[in-house]
Amino acid sequence: MEILVCVKRVPDTAENEIAIKSDGTDIQRDDLVYSVNEWDNYAVEEAIQIRDKVGGSVTVVTVGDSEAEEVLRRQMAMGADNGILLADDAFEGSDGRGIAAILKAVVAKGKYDLVLTGAQADDGAAQVGGMLAAMLDWPYASLVNKIDTGDKSLKIGREIEGGNQEMNEIDLPCVLSIQTGINEPRYVGIRGIRKVASIEIPTYAAADLGVAADAVGPAAARVKRVDYFTPEMGAGAEILEGSMEEKIDKLIELLKAKGGLK
Amino acid sequence: MAQIFAYITHKGGAVDDTAAELAAAAQKIDAAAQVTAIVVGAGADLDAACQGAAKLFAQVWKFDNAALAYPNGEVVRKLLSQVVPAGSILLVPHDTFGMDMAPGLSIKLDAAYAADVVAIESLSGTELKVVRQEFAGMAHTHIAVDIAKGAVLTLRPGSFQPEKGAELAGTVSDKSGDAGDLGTKRRYLETVEAEMGDVDITKADVLVSVGRGIEDQDNIGVAEELAEAMGAVVSCSRPIVDAKWLEKSRQVGTSGKTVKPKVYLAMGISGSFQHLGGIKGSPFIVAVNKNPKAPIFQVADIGIVENILEFMPALTEKISG
Ligand SMILES: Cc1cc2nc3c(=O)[nH]c(=O)nc-3n(C[C@H](O)[C@H](O)[C@H](O)COP(=O)(O)OP(=O)(O)OC[C@H]3O[C@@H](n4cnc5c(N)ncnc54)[C@H](O)[C@@H]3O)c2cc1C
């Protein structure tokens, strides 16, 4: 099976405090720790496991700048066979539809049976996979947490509310967005990354993909970020101050009053 | 003004809580809007759901078809791409169904798409201004949506307060005949229920809930010791289950269990809406987190900025005496 996995380099929200720049145009990006989007990591692991079972190849692709190459290499160190970087100034400021249009062009250049994305990334929109499928006119399923391979179709599980699982049969080729927990992504060490350090990663710009520059980027975007802001919140939590001892004493008192401690 | 539609999810003949939230959100877009609810399904349950929707919306479009008996995202997308007029605004809940169906529909309708909207600010001309969150709820953004060719918006459940006005008496129109071919390349097979675990966290009065802040499987014992000292039960956020450190049956959230404790201790949990969606009944929430800006502090009653790996053992020791 020829599998394409779409990945994104994102600030690691488990490692960073996110702060907004004073002019609201962006978050403060100096000193941020970046990594591959958590959901994408599960998607790549799943693709590798499918390939190891039924044969074929795994290609990882990202739309980004030259720094995004590091996540491609990391996923290749995991076991992906090929990487493709889609980079062009014209891509900057694209909305979800723009990103999907760029990815559609790269799908058209290959011969893929299956395209995987993470269920969502740092903007929480969970949109690119479904848009890409619609543009390709391929069937789509989101939040996939189980894949059984078949000849012309797959049997898949989708995670729905309450942790229940919606089982579907889906024809190939198709696009699936992958939910965390579907597998246990393998560990990648420095040595693994060194091994793939010299592999050539082709870079395609808009012209290479046959993407019209005005079909992507800010001019084509129908959804635009006006600013980042800090909302007026309610009072929020009462923050306990003092030494750890003092906080513990106060908390025990409160827990007793609220029935949390006998 | 663009026509506004709301996609209604329902179960066992009852409309979902999100239906009233979509109605409230539609009023925020246009207070004078005559909103049309779209309700799909098959048989008696569908009729009951349409009656429920008619109490919230001026018009209800009913689509009765055996292919819609289980509203698989692919089938519903195919239907909506046939029947929603070009240029409309369609509101859909941002749940596992909406995430599945809506992005692709926006492409099929050639409409703008805004996902997981938490507030609607204003409409001027063809620019609809909405609020979203990014970076796991740590940053808010204003988004300008160009609705000139219509828009599909998914709305975060629980974010729009239903209005406590009089019930409407909307008209239900059977539009089933407008549906064309509903064949798809994805077929629903069955729903597998989540497994029951060794403990039932939904029955606990006091939960010690751990998140990614616990850092390592070996530290789970620290939470277990605290729970034991308190007579509480250990629950967790999703990453702990994904890492297989605790069983799925201990996961709190929209894709886990809905709990109703009296006291909830969130230890190293950031406070994502999917996690908070599983906490009901307004418990007394204590959050311990090393990041003073963690979103959980917005919803907690008591906040403590500490490293849980130091705080929990110290608390256990003090309680155990
Ligand atoms: C469709 C869908 C369904 C989902 N369903 C659920 C669900 O049911 N339940 C659920 O929980 N999530 C669910 N999620 C995932 C959710 O979006 C979040 O990713 C998840 O809740 C984050 O868990 P967390 O708060 O433990 O981790 P994080 O967001 O990584 O937060 C960890 C927190 O710990 C703090 N911390 C780190 N180290 C320490 C320390 N030593 N001491 C103190 N604090 C520390 C950090 O400051 C941070 O605030 C779902 C996601 C999707 C897309």
XYZ file of C-alpha atoms and ligand atoms in Angstrom:
636
model
C 0.000 0.000 0.000
C 1.338 3.456 -0.940
C 0.650 5.733 2.010
C 1.038 9.491 2.304
C 1.010 11.019 5.785
C 0.506 14.779 6.183
C 2.372 16.183 9.189
C 2.890 19.594 10.791
C 5.576 21.183 12.947
C 3.906 22.837 15.923
C 4.841 24.458 19.244
C 4.696 21.699 21.842
C 1.903 22.809 24.184
C 2.985 20.304 26.832
C 6.433 21.973 26.953
C 5.595 25.664 26.489
C 3.694 28.423 28.158
C 1.997 30.206 25.289
C 2.068 34.007 25.556
C 0.607 36.517 23.125
C 2.705 39.322 21.654
C 1.651 42.740 22.913
C 0.414 43.810 19.456
C -1.716 40.653 19.167
C -0.325 39.658 15.758
C 1.107 36.353 16.935
C 2.172 34.343 19.929
C 5.708 34.887 21.243
C 7.671 32.415 19.212
C 11.213 32.995 20.486
C 12.319 30.157 22.752
C 9.364 27.927 21.870
C 10.011 24.199 21.778
C 8.655 22.756 18.525
C 7.836 19.167 17.733
C 5.729 17.124 15.373
C 1.992 17.504 16.048
C 1.005 14.802 18.560
C -1.776 13.332 16.396
C 0.505 13.165 13.325
C 2.993 11.044 15.226
C 0.311 8.387 15.722
C -0.599 8.659 12.011
C 2.991 7.994 10.935
C 3.328 5.048 13.331
C 0.111 3.570 11.944
C 1.319 3.998 8.368
C 4.612 2.254 9.197
C 2.773 -0.641 10.828
C 0.493 -1.040 7.800
C 3.460 -0.971 5.431
C 5.325 -3.541 7.491
C 2.287 -5.806 7.307
C 1.194 -5.486 3.681
C 4.195 -3.897 1.921
C 4.415 -0.631 0.039
C 5.893 2.645 1.208
C 5.284 5.542 3.547
C 5.847 9.137 2.460
C 5.608 12.026 4.917
C 4.766 15.475 3.607
C 4.507 18.885 5.221
C 3.622 22.385 4.126
C 6.079 24.671 5.848
C 9.352 26.522 5.744
C 12.846 25.029 5.774
C 12.622 24.506 9.551
C 9.770 22.079 8.975
C 12.277 19.712 7.427
C 13.316 18.602 10.917
C 9.931 16.988 11.550
C 10.121 15.162 8.211
C 13.515 13.790 9.194
C 12.234 12.772 12.581
C 9.360 10.844 10.990
C 11.785 9.264 8.512
C 13.922 8.187 11.450
C 10.783 6.495 12.784
C 10.579 4.519 9.571
C 8.917 6.581 6.846
C 10.592 5.893 3.493
C 10.351 9.312 1.857
C 9.830 12.933 2.800
C 8.470 15.826 0.751
C 8.642 19.473 1.780
C 6.124 21.877 0.259
C 7.561 25.347 0.642
C 6.751 28.603 -1.104
C 6.255 32.149 0.155
C 2.909 32.028 -1.641
C 1.716 29.319 0.789
C 2.095 31.536 3.846
C -1.181 32.801 5.276
C -3.217 30.026 3.665
C -6.380 28.968 5.474
C -7.327 25.299 5.887
C -8.778 25.197 2.392
C -5.516 26.584 0.990
C -3.437 23.942 2.791
C -5.791 21.218 1.541
C -5.435 22.558 -2.024
C -1.634 22.354 -1.778
C -1.820 18.801 -0.427
C -4.285 17.811 -3.132
C -1.687 18.771 -5.714
C 0.965 16.591 -4.101
C -1.460 13.650 -3.884
C -2.120 14.068 -7.604
C 1.625 13.835 -8.333
C 1.858 10.404 -6.696
C -0.064 7.138 -6.745
C -1.356 6.800 -3.215
C -3.889 4.301 -1.911
C -4.228 5.896 1.490
C -3.691 9.387 2.883
C -3.463 9.881 6.641
C -3.523 13.103 8.676
C -3.626 13.749 12.398
C -7.153 14.364 13.718
C -6.180 17.939 14.525
C -3.151 20.169 15.079
C -2.218 23.286 17.052
C -5.112 25.383 15.771
C -7.624 22.715 16.832
C -9.616 23.036 13.618
C -9.516 19.360 12.594
C -10.254 20.410 9.030
C -7.521 19.626 6.511
C -8.125 15.871 6.127
C -11.840 16.251 5.474
C -11.278 19.110 3.030
C -8.585 17.194 1.171
C -10.835 14.148 0.821
C -13.670 16.297 -0.519
C -11.336 17.933 -3.053
C -10.101 14.512 -4.195
C -13.625 13.086 -4.116
C -12.306 10.251 -1.941
C -14.205 8.879 1.047
C -13.127 10.173 4.462
C -13.322 9.138 8.082
C -12.122 11.173 11.060
C -10.888 10.242 14.544
C -9.857 6.779 13.401
C -8.568 4.593 16.232
C -8.439 1.211 14.471
C -7.504 0.096 10.965
C -7.798 -3.439 9.561
C -6.409 -3.632 6.058
C -8.238 -5.366 3.249
C -7.826 -5.611 -0.477
C -9.999 -2.853 -1.881
C -11.320 -1.479 1.366
C -10.400 -1.021 5.012
C -12.342 -1.841 8.136
C -11.905 1.099 10.466
C -13.033 2.203 13.912
C -13.865 5.840 14.664
C -13.801 7.086 18.218
C -17.104 8.731 19.092
C -18.556 10.229 22.282
C -18.078 8.285 25.493
C -15.177 6.332 23.991
C -17.541 4.176 21.944
C -16.304 3.017 18.573
C -18.142 3.445 15.276
C -17.066 0.669 12.903
C -17.119 1.377 9.166
C -16.016 -0.167 5.943
C -14.340 2.367 3.653
C -13.215 1.941 0.046
C -9.674 2.694 -1.118
C -8.316 5.163 -1.950
C -9.426 7.168 1.055
C -8.339 9.812 3.543
C -8.358 9.058 7.272
C -7.623 11.371 10.195
C -5.986 9.540 13.078
C -6.864 9.852 16.770
C -4.299 9.496 19.543
C -4.135 6.121 21.277
C -4.525 4.063 18.064
C -1.018 2.670 18.649
C 2.106 3.335 20.690
C 4.417 5.480 18.557
C 7.979 4.203 18.636
C 10.745 6.171 20.250
C 13.156 8.054 18.010
C 16.669 8.636 19.298
C 19.352 10.998 18.115
C 21.077 8.106 16.381
C 18.021 7.328 14.327
C 17.825 10.928 13.197
C 21.531 10.940 12.295
C 21.017 7.913 10.082
C 18.574 9.771 7.848
C 20.409 13.099 8.005
C 21.836 12.840 4.511
C 18.751 11.572 2.681
C 17.620 14.070 0.058
C 14.203 15.601 0.778
C 12.694 17.104 -2.362
C 11.135 20.548 -2.010
C 8.241 21.583 -4.218
C 7.041 25.142 -4.721
C 3.667 26.267 -6.070
C 4.874 26.129 -9.677
C 6.214 22.557 -9.283
C 2.836 21.469 -8.010
C 0.819 23.335 -10.598
C -0.873 25.302 -7.835
C -1.913 28.767 -8.966
C -0.362 31.291 -6.586
C -3.715 33.047 -6.161
C -5.486 29.814 -5.145
C -3.518 29.744 -1.886
C -2.133 32.244 0.625
C -3.940 35.187 2.181
C -5.637 36.369 -1.029
C -7.554 33.099 -1.353
C -8.256 32.691 2.365
C -11.899 33.120 3.345
C -11.055 32.632 6.984
C -8.497 35.041 8.420
C -7.062 35.491 11.874
C -7.622 39.107 12.897
C -5.623 38.900 16.121
C -4.713 36.892 19.198
C -6.193 38.267 22.384
C -6.657 37.574 26.067
C -10.356 37.427 26.857
C -11.970 39.063 29.852
C -12.462 36.073 32.092
C -14.528 35.613 35.185
C -12.787 35.641 38.530
C -11.270 32.225 37.910
C -9.751 30.172 40.681
C -8.760 31.539 44.040
C -5.004 31.044 43.943
C -3.542 29.834 47.233
C -0.371 31.717 48.136
C 2.426 31.092 50.590
C 4.814 28.217 51.195
C 3.912 24.692 50.122
C 3.207 23.892 53.808
C 0.767 26.776 54.050
C -0.965 25.829 50.806
C -1.369 22.255 52.013
C -2.840 23.336 55.356
C -5.296 25.669 53.646
C -6.240 23.005 51.100
C -6.888 20.378 53.779
C -9.172 22.833 55.570
C -11.073 23.524 52.330
C -11.313 19.836 51.442
C -12.784 19.064 54.858
C -15.381 21.798 54.397
C -16.343 20.538 50.935
C -16.561 16.840 51.803
C -13.306 15.909 50.077
C -11.771 14.714 53.335
C -13.323 13.015 56.303
C -28.955 38.263 4.603
C -27.830 34.692 4.103
C -30.268 31.994 5.127
C -29.234 30.206 8.347
C -29.520 26.436 8.821
C -28.782 24.307 11.880
C -27.943 20.614 11.708
C -29.641 18.809 14.571
C -28.240 15.678 16.155
C -30.661 13.471 18.030
C -30.858 10.134 19.763
C -33.827 7.986 20.681
C -36.217 10.676 19.448
C -34.754 13.454 21.624
C -32.750 16.341 20.196
C -29.274 16.827 21.612
C -28.533 19.691 24.043
C -26.532 21.320 21.270
C -29.729 22.008 19.277
C -30.740 24.857 21.600
C -27.140 26.112 21.546
C -27.197 26.322 17.740
C -30.473 28.247 17.960
C -28.855 30.709 20.401
C -25.801 31.090 18.150
C -27.989 31.777 15.103
C -29.607 34.653 16.987
C -26.128 36.055 17.623
C -25.485 36.120 13.887
C -28.837 37.707 13.068
C -31.387 38.411 15.781
C -34.203 38.473 13.214
C -33.211 35.239 11.468
C -35.845 32.632 10.662
C -33.615 29.641 11.176
C -34.227 26.276 9.529
C -33.341 23.097 11.383
C -32.279 20.093 9.313
C -33.159 16.785 10.946
C -32.248 13.508 9.267
C -32.946 9.910 10.165
C -35.582 7.257 9.666
C -38.924 6.321 11.177
C -40.643 7.203 14.448
C -37.531 8.497 16.231
C -37.062 11.017 13.437
C -40.614 12.303 13.783
C -40.160 12.753 17.517
C -36.863 14.575 16.973
C -38.532 16.886 14.435
C -41.185 17.769 17.021
C -38.403 18.608 19.477
C -36.605 20.736 16.901
C -39.829 22.616 16.054
C -39.859 23.977 19.621
C -36.533 25.680 18.932
C -36.654 26.627 15.243
C -39.142 28.404 12.973
C -38.796 25.790 10.234
C -37.776 22.162 10.320
C -36.712 20.233 7.247
C -37.169 16.520 7.728
C -35.232 13.966 5.673
C -36.491 10.432 6.144
C -34.449 7.760 4.399
C -33.248 4.274 5.318
C -29.727 5.363 4.318
C -29.881 7.965 7.101
C -30.944 5.572 9.875
C -27.385 5.848 11.156
C -26.188 9.353 10.239
C -22.705 8.441 9.028
C -20.774 11.627 8.176
C -20.311 10.615 4.547
C -24.026 10.061 3.896
C -25.060 13.246 5.650
C -22.457 15.266 3.751
C -23.772 13.907 0.488
C -27.331 14.822 1.436
C -26.481 18.326 2.682
C -24.399 19.113 -0.399
C -27.552 18.418 -2.415
C -30.108 20.324 -0.337
C -28.421 23.289 1.401
C -28.828 26.313 -0.907
C -25.630 28.023 -2.090
C -24.658 31.019 0.028
C -26.263 29.741 3.252
C -24.755 29.666 6.725
C -24.890 26.185 8.257
C -24.295 25.600 11.968
C -23.153 22.168 13.173
C -22.043 21.002 16.641
C -18.269 20.545 16.962
C -18.536 16.961 18.167
C -17.204 13.748 16.667
C -19.946 13.869 14.027
C -19.404 17.519 13.113
C -15.639 17.021 12.874
C -16.283 14.133 10.491
C -18.911 15.685 8.268
C -18.432 19.452 8.174
C -14.954 20.250 6.730
C -15.621 18.312 3.537
C -19.100 19.803 3.245
C -17.626 23.302 3.142
C -15.639 22.230 0.078
C -18.679 20.646 -1.585
C -20.751 23.797 -0.942
C -17.824 26.074 -1.865
C -18.404 27.823 1.462
C -16.000 29.218 4.070
C -15.267 26.980 7.064
C -14.677 27.927 10.678
C -14.267 25.115 13.188
C -14.824 24.909 16.932
C -16.235 28.424 17.257
C -16.668 29.471 20.911
C -18.325 32.881 20.420
C -19.878 34.993 17.680
C -18.933 38.661 17.818
C -20.491 40.547 14.939
C -21.658 40.514 11.350
C -20.960 43.437 9.070
C -21.615 43.067 5.378
C -20.192 39.691 4.418
C -17.679 39.589 7.259
C -18.646 37.443 10.215
C -16.342 37.848 13.198
C -16.066 34.854 15.516
C -13.839 33.686 18.370
C -11.782 30.490 18.379
C -9.018 29.055 20.511
C -5.627 27.723 19.510
C -2.751 25.936 21.243
C -4.892 23.727 23.452
C -6.961 26.667 24.719
C -3.925 28.746 25.685
C -4.611 31.498 23.113
C -7.835 33.088 21.868
C -8.219 34.472 18.355
C -10.690 36.657 16.507
C -11.417 35.169 13.099
C -12.948 37.021 10.154
C -15.056 34.665 8.048
C -15.936 35.806 4.537
C -19.507 34.555 4.127
C -20.032 35.964 0.609
C -20.349 32.399 -0.707
C -21.829 31.004 2.482
C -20.195 29.385 5.489
C -20.152 26.197 7.503
C -19.430 26.770 11.195
C -18.951 24.109 13.833
C -19.757 25.343 17.348
C -18.124 24.098 20.535
C -20.718 22.297 22.675
C -21.506 24.209 25.862
C -20.258 27.555 24.568
C -23.560 29.152 23.588
C -26.106 29.745 26.319
C -29.595 28.705 25.168
C -32.180 31.457 25.548
C -34.890 30.798 28.070
C -37.617 32.229 25.861
C -40.990 30.842 24.907
C -41.136 27.637 22.909
C -41.636 28.097 19.195
C -44.171 26.197 17.152
C -42.110 25.675 14.039
C -43.444 24.052 10.905
C -42.090 20.666 9.921
C -41.724 20.106 6.163
C -40.974 16.674 4.801
C -38.162 17.259 2.312
C -37.266 13.588 1.870
C -38.135 13.774 -1.822
C -35.364 16.325 -2.418
C -32.652 13.824 -1.547
C -30.916 12.321 -4.555
C -28.571 9.347 -4.611
C -27.178 8.750 -1.102
C -24.783 5.914 -1.938
C -21.300 6.376 -0.435
C -17.938 4.662 -0.357
C -18.041 4.361 3.416
C -20.552 2.092 5.093
C -21.509 2.052 8.754
C -21.231 -1.421 10.288
C -21.860 -1.240 14.038
C -21.095 0.656 17.217
C -18.861 -1.053 19.769
C -19.531 0.140 23.320
C -16.596 1.218 25.490
C -15.405 -1.454 27.919
C -16.243 -1.266 31.604
C -13.181 -1.221 33.826
C -12.404 -2.451 37.314
C -13.581 0.773 38.944
C -16.528 2.995 38.158
C -15.244 6.572 38.372
C -18.732 7.892 37.640
C -19.831 6.789 41.125
C -16.965 8.415 43.053
C -17.554 11.444 45.280
C -13.907 12.454 45.297
C -11.586 12.080 42.317
C -7.836 12.556 42.206
C -7.386 13.092 38.485
C -3.937 13.068 36.880
C -2.844 14.526 33.562
C 0.297 14.664 31.483
C 1.933 16.598 34.311
C 2.495 13.241 36.041
C 5.305 12.857 33.502
C 6.072 9.173 33.944
C 4.279 5.882 34.474
C 6.314 5.324 37.646
C 4.704 8.405 39.195
C 1.141 7.079 38.957
C 1.704 5.507 42.378
C 2.075 8.993 43.859
C -1.510 9.756 42.835
C -2.726 6.349 44.025
C -1.227 6.986 47.455
C -2.904 10.366 47.705
C -6.235 8.904 46.608
C -5.904 6.145 49.189
C -5.144 8.619 51.969
C -8.185 10.682 50.961
C -10.556 7.773 50.366
C -10.774 8.953 46.763
C -10.579 7.271 43.352
C -7.925 7.909 40.698
C -9.099 9.176 37.315
C -7.125 10.809 34.506
C -6.977 12.806 31.305
C -6.663 11.245 27.900
C -2.860 11.260 27.361
C -2.508 8.973 30.402
C -4.781 6.429 28.724
C -3.124 6.864 25.322
C 0.189 6.052 27.023
C -1.490 2.979 28.577
C -0.556 4.105 32.116
C -4.169 3.751 33.257
C -7.212 1.995 31.859
C -9.574 3.734 29.448
C -12.383 3.383 32.004
C -10.564 5.930 34.198
C -10.545 8.648 31.519
C -12.649 11.751 32.180
C -13.915 13.657 29.141
C -16.034 13.686 26.028
C -14.381 10.544 24.704
C -14.232 9.000 28.174
C -16.517 9.041 31.179
C -18.801 11.780 32.443
C -18.266 12.136 36.176
C -20.288 13.960 38.842
C -18.103 14.045 41.958
C -18.403 16.468 44.876
C -14.679 17.236 44.762
C -12.364 17.029 41.743
C -8.597 17.369 42.082
C -7.026 18.157 38.691
C -3.345 17.327 39.027
C -1.197 18.417 36.086
C -4.193 18.738 33.770
C -4.304 21.746 31.423
C -8.101 21.962 31.156
C -8.969 21.204 27.528
C -12.657 21.504 26.648
C -12.771 17.799 25.848
C -11.585 17.021 29.363
C -13.879 19.542 31.071
C -16.798 18.226 28.983
C -16.734 15.114 31.153
C -17.090 16.942 34.475
C -20.716 17.636 35.414
C -22.662 18.686 38.473
C -20.417 21.673 39.386
C -18.001 19.927 41.743
C -15.526 21.816 43.910
C -12.495 21.825 41.590
C -8.950 22.116 42.890
C -6.268 22.508 40.212
C -2.576 22.015 40.857
C -0.430 23.033 37.914
C 3.054 24.432 37.537
C 1.914 26.834 34.804
C 0.080 29.829 36.348
C -1.552 30.469 32.943
C -2.985 26.970 32.510
C -6.611 27.231 31.278
C -7.763 24.933 34.111
C -7.363 27.879 36.514
C -10.247 29.627 34.720
C -12.698 26.922 35.765
C -11.238 25.723 39.063
C -12.444 26.994 42.443
C -9.016 26.727 44.003
C -5.714 27.009 42.148
C -2.297 25.983 43.395
C 0.830 26.721 41.388
C 3.155 23.865 42.310
C 4.939 20.848 40.887
C 2.515 17.967 41.485
C 5.379 15.536 41.943
C 6.386 17.433 45.079
C 2.928 18.603 46.105
C 1.068 15.294 46.030
C 3.473 13.335 48.267
C 3.595 16.234 50.736
C -0.200 16.400 50.835
C -0.442 12.636 51.297
C 1.992 12.755 54.185
C 0.124 15.570 55.911
C -3.245 13.803 55.539
C -1.889 10.459 56.709
C -0.408 12.293 59.670
C -12.044 14.252 19.651
C -11.199 14.421 20.877
C -11.636 13.892 22.056
C -10.887 14.047 23.222
N -11.368 13.522 24.387
C -10.704 13.733 25.539
C -11.214 13.230 26.781
O -12.249 12.564 26.834
N -10.516 13.491 27.904
C -9.349 14.219 27.902
O -8.766 14.428 28.976
N -8.850 14.683 26.734
C -9.484 14.442 25.565
N -8.949 14.900 24.384
C -7.586 15.470 24.386
C -7.553 16.920 24.788
O -7.719 17.733 23.655
C -6.204 17.254 25.440
O -5.164 16.913 24.551
C -5.994 16.541 26.774
O -7.107 16.696 27.610
C -4.768 17.080 27.465
O -4.515 16.350 28.648
P -3.667 16.975 29.816
O -4.338 18.175 30.350
O -3.365 15.877 30.775
O -2.274 17.322 29.091
P -1.667 18.730 28.688
O -2.620 19.547 27.942
O -0.348 18.428 28.092
O -1.455 19.427 30.091
C -0.539 19.029 31.049
C -0.546 20.078 32.135
O 0.300 19.660 33.177
C 1.078 20.755 33.633
N 2.266 20.163 34.222
C 3.280 19.522 33.588
N 4.158 19.045 34.462
C 3.710 19.391 35.700
C 4.182 19.184 37.023
N 5.301 18.479 37.274
N 3.468 19.686 38.036
C 2.326 20.389 37.809
N 1.825 20.595 36.585
C 2.504 20.093 35.539
C 1.304 21.606 32.422
O 1.525 22.954 32.789
C -0.030 21.433 31.662
O -0.975 22.431 32.027
C -9.667 14.753 23.195
C -9.221 15.276 21.990
C -9.970 15.120 20.832
C -9.465 15.696 19.553
